GROMACS .gro file of C-alpha atoms in nm:
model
   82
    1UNK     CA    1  11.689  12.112  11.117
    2UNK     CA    2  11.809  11.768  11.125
    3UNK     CA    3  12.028  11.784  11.414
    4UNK     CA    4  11.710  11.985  11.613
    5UNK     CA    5  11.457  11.685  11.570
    6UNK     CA    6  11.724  11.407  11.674
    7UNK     CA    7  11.754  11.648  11.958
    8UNK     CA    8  11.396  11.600  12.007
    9UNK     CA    9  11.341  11.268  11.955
   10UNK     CA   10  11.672  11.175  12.190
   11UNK     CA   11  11.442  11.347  12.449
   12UNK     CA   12  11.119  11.203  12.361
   13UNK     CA   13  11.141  10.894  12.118
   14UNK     CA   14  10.767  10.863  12.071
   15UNK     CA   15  10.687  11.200  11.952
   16UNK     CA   16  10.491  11.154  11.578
   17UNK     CA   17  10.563  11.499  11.460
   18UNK     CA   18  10.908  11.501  11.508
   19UNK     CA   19  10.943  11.169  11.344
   20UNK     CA   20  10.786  11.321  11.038
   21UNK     CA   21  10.959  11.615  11.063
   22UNK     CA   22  11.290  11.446  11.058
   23UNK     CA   23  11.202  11.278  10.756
   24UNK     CA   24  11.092  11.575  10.588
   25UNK     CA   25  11.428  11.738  10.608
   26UNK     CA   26  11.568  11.400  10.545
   27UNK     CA   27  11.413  11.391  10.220
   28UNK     CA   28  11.495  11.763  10.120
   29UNK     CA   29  11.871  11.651  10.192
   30UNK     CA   30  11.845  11.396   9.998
   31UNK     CA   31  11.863  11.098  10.237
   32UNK     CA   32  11.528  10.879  10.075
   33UNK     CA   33  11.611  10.578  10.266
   34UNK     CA   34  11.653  10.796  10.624
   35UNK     CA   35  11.409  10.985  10.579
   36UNK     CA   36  11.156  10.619  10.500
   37UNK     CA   37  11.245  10.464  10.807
   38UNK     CA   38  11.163  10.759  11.048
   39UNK     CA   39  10.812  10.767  10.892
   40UNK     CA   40  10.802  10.418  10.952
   41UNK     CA   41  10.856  10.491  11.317
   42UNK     CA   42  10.600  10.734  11.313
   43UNK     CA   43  10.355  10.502  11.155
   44UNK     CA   44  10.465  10.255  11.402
   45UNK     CA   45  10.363  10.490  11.677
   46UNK     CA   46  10.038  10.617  11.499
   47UNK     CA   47   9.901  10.379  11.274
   48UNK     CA   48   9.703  10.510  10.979
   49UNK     CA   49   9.867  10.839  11.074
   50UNK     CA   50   9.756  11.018  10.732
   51UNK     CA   51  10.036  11.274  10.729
   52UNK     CA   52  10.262  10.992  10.770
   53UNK     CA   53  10.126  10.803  10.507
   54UNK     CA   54  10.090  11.127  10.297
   55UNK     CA   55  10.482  11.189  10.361
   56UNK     CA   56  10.633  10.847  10.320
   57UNK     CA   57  10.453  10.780   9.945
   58UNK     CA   58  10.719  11.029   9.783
   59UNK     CA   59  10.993  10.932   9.939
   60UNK     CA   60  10.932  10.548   9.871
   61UNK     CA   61  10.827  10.675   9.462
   62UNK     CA   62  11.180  10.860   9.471
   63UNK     CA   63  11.327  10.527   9.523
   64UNK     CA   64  11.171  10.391   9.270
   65UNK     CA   65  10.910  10.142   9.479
   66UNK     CA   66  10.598  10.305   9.307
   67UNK     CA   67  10.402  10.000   9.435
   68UNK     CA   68  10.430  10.077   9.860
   69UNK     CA   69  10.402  10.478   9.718
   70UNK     CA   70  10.068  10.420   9.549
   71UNK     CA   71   9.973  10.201   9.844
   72UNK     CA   72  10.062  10.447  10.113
   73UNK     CA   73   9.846  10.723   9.898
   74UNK     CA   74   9.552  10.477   9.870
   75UNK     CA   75   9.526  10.442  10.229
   76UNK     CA   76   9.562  10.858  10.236
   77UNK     CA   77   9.257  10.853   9.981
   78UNK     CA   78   9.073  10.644  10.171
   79UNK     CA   79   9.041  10.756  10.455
   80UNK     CA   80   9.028  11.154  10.387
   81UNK     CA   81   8.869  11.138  10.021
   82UNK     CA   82   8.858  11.482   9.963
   0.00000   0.00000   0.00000
């Protein structure tokens, strides 16, 4: 799955959901800090992109930064309450 997504974003470097995606299977390989920066990039290209937001807050509690986790959550909350 990894390899498909960097396929994808290769072609298209602005597409959200394969940013995300790649940092989901980043994650589930293990690869925290990887998988952080390309939901950075998505959040770069969406702001406030909830998914985003919702992805990167384990990822940065995994490494131990609960602080920018609960903060990532909090904006999640916030805007999407239920």
């Amino acid at each position: 799955a990894i390899a498909c997504f960097e396929r994808a974003l290769a072609l298209k470097p602005d597409h959200v959901e394969a940013c995300d995606n790649l940092g989901l299977a980043l994650l589930q390989a293990g690869q925290h800090e990887q998988a952080i920066r390309w939901y950075r990039r998505a959040l770069e290209i969406k702001p406030g992109s909830l998914n985003s937001l919702h992805n990167i807050a384990p990822a940065l509690a995994d490494l131990k930064d609960y602080q920018s986790a609960a903060k990532a959550l909090d904006l999640v909350l916030a805007a999407d309450p239920n």
